[in-house]
Short mmCIF file of C-alpha atoms in Angstrom, two decimals:
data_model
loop_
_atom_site.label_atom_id
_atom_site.label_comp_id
_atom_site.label_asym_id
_atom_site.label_seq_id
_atom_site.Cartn_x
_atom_site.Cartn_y
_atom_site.Cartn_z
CA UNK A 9 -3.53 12.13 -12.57
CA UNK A 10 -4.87 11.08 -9.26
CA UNK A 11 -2.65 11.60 -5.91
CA UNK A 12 -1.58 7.90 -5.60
CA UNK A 13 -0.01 8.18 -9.20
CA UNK A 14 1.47 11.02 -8.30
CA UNK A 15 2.93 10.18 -5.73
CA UNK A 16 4.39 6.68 -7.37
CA UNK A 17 5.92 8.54 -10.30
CA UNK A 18 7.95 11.10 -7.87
CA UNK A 19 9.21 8.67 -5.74
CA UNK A 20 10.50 5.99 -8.44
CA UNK A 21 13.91 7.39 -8.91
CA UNK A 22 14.74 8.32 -5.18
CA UNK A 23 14.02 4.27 -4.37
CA UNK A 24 15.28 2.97 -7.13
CA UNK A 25 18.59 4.96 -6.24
CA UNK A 26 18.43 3.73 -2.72
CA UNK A 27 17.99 0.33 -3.70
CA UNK A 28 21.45 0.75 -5.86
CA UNK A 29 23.01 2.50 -3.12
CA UNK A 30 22.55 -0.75 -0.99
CA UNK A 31 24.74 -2.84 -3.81
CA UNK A 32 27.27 0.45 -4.80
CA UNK A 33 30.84 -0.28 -3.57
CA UNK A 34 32.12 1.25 -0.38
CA UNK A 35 35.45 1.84 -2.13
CA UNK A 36 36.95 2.02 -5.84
CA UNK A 37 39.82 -0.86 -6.33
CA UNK A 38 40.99 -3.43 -8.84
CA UNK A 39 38.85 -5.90 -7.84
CA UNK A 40 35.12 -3.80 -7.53
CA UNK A 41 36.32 -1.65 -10.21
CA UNK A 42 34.15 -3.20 -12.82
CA UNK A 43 30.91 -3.19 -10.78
CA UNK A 44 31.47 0.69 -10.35
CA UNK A 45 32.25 1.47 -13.70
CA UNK A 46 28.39 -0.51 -14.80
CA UNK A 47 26.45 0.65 -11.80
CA UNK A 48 27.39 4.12 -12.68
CA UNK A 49 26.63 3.62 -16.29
CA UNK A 50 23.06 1.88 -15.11
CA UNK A 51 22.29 4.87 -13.05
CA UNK A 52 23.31 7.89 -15.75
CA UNK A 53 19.97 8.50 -16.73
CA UNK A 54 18.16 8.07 -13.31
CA UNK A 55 19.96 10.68 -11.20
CA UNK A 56 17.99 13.14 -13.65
CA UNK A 57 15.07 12.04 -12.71
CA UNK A 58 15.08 13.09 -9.51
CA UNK A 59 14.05 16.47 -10.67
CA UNK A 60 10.55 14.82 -11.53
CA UNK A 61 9.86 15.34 -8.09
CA UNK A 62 10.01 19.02 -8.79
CA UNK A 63 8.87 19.10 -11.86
CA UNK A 64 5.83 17.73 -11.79
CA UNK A 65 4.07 20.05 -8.61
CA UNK A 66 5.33 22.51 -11.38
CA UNK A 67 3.71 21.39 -14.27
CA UNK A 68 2.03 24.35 -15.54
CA UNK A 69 2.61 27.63 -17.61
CA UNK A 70 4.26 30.01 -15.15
CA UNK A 71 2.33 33.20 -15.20
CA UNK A 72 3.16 36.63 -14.49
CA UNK A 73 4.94 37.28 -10.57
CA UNK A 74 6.23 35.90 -7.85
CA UNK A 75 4.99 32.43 -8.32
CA UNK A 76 6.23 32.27 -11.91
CA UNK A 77 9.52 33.71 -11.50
CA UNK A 78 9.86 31.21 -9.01
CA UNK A 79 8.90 28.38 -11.65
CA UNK A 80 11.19 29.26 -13.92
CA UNK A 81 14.34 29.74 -11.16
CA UNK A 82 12.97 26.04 -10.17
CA UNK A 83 13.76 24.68 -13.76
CA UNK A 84 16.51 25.88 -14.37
CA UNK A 85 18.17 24.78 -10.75
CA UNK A 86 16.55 21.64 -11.55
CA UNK A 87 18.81 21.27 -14.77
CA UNK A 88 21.47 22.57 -13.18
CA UNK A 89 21.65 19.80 -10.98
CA UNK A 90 21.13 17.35 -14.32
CA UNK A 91 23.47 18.52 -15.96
CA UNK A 92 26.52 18.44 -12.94
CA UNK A 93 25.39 15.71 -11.54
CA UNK A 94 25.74 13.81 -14.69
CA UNK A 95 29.08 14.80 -14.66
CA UNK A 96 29.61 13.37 -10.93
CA UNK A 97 28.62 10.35 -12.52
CA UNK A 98 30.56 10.66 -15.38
CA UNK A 99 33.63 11.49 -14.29
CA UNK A 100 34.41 10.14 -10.54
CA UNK A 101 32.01 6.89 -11.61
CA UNK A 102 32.40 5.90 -15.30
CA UNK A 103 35.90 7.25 -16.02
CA UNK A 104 37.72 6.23 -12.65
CA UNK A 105 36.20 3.16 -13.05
CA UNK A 106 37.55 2.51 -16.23
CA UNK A 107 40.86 3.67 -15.23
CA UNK A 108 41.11 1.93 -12.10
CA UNK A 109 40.10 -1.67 -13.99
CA UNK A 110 43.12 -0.85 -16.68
CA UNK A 111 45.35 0.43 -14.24
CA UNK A 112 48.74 -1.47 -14.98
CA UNK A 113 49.15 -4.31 -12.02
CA UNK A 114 52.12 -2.56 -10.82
CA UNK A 115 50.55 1.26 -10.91
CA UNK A 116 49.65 3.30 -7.70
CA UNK A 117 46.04 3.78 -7.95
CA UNK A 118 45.88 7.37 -5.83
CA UNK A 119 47.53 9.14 -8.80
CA UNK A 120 44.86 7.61 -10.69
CA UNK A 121 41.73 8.15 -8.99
CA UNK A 122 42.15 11.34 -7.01
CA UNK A 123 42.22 13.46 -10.03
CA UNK A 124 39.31 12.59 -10.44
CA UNK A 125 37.41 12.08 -7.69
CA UNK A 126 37.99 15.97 -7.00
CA UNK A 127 36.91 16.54 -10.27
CA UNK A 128 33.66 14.87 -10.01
CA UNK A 129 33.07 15.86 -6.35
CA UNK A 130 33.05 19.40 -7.32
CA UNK A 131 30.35 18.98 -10.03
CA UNK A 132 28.55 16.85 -8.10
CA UNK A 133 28.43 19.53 -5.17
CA UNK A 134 27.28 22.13 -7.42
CA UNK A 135 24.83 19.89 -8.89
CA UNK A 136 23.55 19.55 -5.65
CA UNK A 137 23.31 22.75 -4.51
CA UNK A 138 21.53 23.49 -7.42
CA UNK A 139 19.03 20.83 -6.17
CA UNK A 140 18.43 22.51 -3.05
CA UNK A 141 17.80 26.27 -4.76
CA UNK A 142 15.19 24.54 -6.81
CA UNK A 143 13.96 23.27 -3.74
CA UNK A 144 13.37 26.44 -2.51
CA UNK A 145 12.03 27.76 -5.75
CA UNK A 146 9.20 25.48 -5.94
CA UNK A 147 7.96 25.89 -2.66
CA UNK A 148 7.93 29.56 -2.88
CA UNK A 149 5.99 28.89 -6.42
CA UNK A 150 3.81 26.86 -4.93
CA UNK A 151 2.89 28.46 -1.67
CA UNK A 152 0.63 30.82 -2.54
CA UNK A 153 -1.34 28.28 -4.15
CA UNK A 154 -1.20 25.86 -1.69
CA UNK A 155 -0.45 27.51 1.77
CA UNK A 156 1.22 25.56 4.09
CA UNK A 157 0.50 22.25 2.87
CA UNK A 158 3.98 22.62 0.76
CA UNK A 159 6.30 22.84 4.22
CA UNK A 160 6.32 19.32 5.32
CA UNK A 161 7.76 18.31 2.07
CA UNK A 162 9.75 20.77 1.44
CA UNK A 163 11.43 20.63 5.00
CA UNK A 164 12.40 16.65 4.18
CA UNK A 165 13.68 17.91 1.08
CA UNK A 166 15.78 20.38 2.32
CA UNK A 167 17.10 18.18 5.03
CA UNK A 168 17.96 15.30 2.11
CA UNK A 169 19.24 18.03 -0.16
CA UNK A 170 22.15 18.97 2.39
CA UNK A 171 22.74 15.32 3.02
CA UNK A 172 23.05 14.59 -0.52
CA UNK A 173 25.81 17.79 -1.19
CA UNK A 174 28.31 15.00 -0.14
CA UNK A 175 26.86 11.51 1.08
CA UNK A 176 25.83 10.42 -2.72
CA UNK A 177 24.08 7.28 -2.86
CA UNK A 178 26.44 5.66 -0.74
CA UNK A 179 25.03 3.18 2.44
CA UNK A 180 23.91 3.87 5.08
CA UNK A 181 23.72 8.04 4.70
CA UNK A 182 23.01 8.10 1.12
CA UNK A 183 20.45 5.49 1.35
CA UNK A 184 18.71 7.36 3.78
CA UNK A 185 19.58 10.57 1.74
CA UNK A 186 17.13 8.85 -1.25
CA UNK A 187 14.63 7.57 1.16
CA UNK A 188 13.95 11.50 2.54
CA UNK A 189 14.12 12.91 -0.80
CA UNK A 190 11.18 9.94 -1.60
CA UNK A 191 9.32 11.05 1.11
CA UNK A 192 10.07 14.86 0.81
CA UNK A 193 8.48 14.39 -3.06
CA UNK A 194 5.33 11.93 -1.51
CA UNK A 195 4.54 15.00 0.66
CA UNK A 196 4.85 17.55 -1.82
CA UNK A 197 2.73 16.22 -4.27
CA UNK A 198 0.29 14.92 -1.98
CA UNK A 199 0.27 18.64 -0.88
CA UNK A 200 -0.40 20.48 -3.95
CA UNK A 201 -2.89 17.64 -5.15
CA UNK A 202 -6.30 18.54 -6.18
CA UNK A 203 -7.65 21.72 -7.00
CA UNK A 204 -6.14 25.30 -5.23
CA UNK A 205 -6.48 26.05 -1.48
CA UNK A 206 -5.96 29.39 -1.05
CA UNK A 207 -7.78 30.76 -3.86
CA UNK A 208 -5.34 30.71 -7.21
CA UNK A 209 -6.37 30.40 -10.67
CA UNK A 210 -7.27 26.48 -10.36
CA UNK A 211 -10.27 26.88 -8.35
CA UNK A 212 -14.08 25.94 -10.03
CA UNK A 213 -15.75 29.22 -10.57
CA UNK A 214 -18.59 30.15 -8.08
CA UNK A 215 -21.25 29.14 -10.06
CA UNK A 216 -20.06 25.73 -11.12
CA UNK A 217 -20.26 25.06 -7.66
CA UNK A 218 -23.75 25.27 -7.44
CA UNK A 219 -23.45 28.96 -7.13
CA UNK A 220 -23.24 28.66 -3.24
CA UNK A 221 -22.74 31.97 -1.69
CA UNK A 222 -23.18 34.23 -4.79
CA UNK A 223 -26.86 35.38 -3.61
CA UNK A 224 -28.18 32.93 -6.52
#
């Protein structure tokens, strides 16, 4: 895949979810209650997909050591935060919303939503701070492979990963929370593009390079 795909597949879901963060309610009522409820159900399957971002810098059979321990601890943070997120969504989006909308007229909406809004922030947090371990997984997996060229992103990423532990998608922070993460996955994957820097496995052999420097 060249670099310029690369980089368009990472960066789909992090703009696409600042794009719906623009339109997402600043507040859960009677009368937005509706528009909650469906942008939460629109989004269920995209929040995921911000793990692609990880995923595919990753996207090769972890080998024995550091680098493939490190692979493996980056999956499975990666759904970690799938799986709680989801719930975030599920719970403090899909079911409050719901509630909220057929709430009686008359009925005190706190007692309603605060259940679970706590609830759902508490997955969602752990969901996120999943996020940010797999950040740091991947970039030690890929660092010995790639050197430095893995900080820049990895920096933005862990700078949107702390925003995102409680500023969701919501404007203006959250926004901006999706637009780093885009940029923190551009970086990486314009980082570990191409063939290895420092040396690892995916380097040509010697002699398919014209056998340069091997006294041929």
């Amino acid at each position: 895949m060249s670099t310029i795909g690369r980089i368009a597949l990472v960066t789909a879901a992090p703009l696409v979810l600042a794009a719906a963060g623009i339109a997402h309610p600043h507040g859960l009522s009677r009368s937005t209650a509706a528009d909650w409820t469906h942008l939460h159900i629109a989004l269920l399957p995209v929040f995921p997909l911000l793990t692609v971002g990880l995923l595919i810098p990753l996207w090769h059979r972890p080998r024995l050591g550091l680098a493939g321990f490190a692979t493996v601890v980056a999956w499975a943070g990666a759904f970690v935060y799938a799986a709680f997120y989801t719930g975030l969504d599920a719970v403090a989006g899909i079911a409050a919303g719901t509630a909220v909308e057929h709430a009686g007229a008359t009925a005190s909406l706190g007692p309603v939503k605060r259940p679970l809004y706590d609830t759902g922030e508490a997955l969602g947090q752990a969901g996120a701070y999943a996020l940010i371990g797999a950040v740091v997984a991947t970039a030690v997996a890929l660092f010995a492979e790639h050197g430095v060229r893995v900080l820049p992103g990895t920096a933005v990423l862990l700078a949107a990963g702390w925003s995102f532990v409680d500023s969701h998608i919501f404007w203006p922070r959250g926004v901006w929370t999706m637009l780093g993460f885009a940029l923190g996955f551009a970086l990486l994957a314009w980082g570990t593009a191409g063939r290895n820097r420092l040396g690892g496995t995916g380097m040509l052999p010697r002699h398919a390079a014209g056998g340069r420097g091997s006294g041929e």
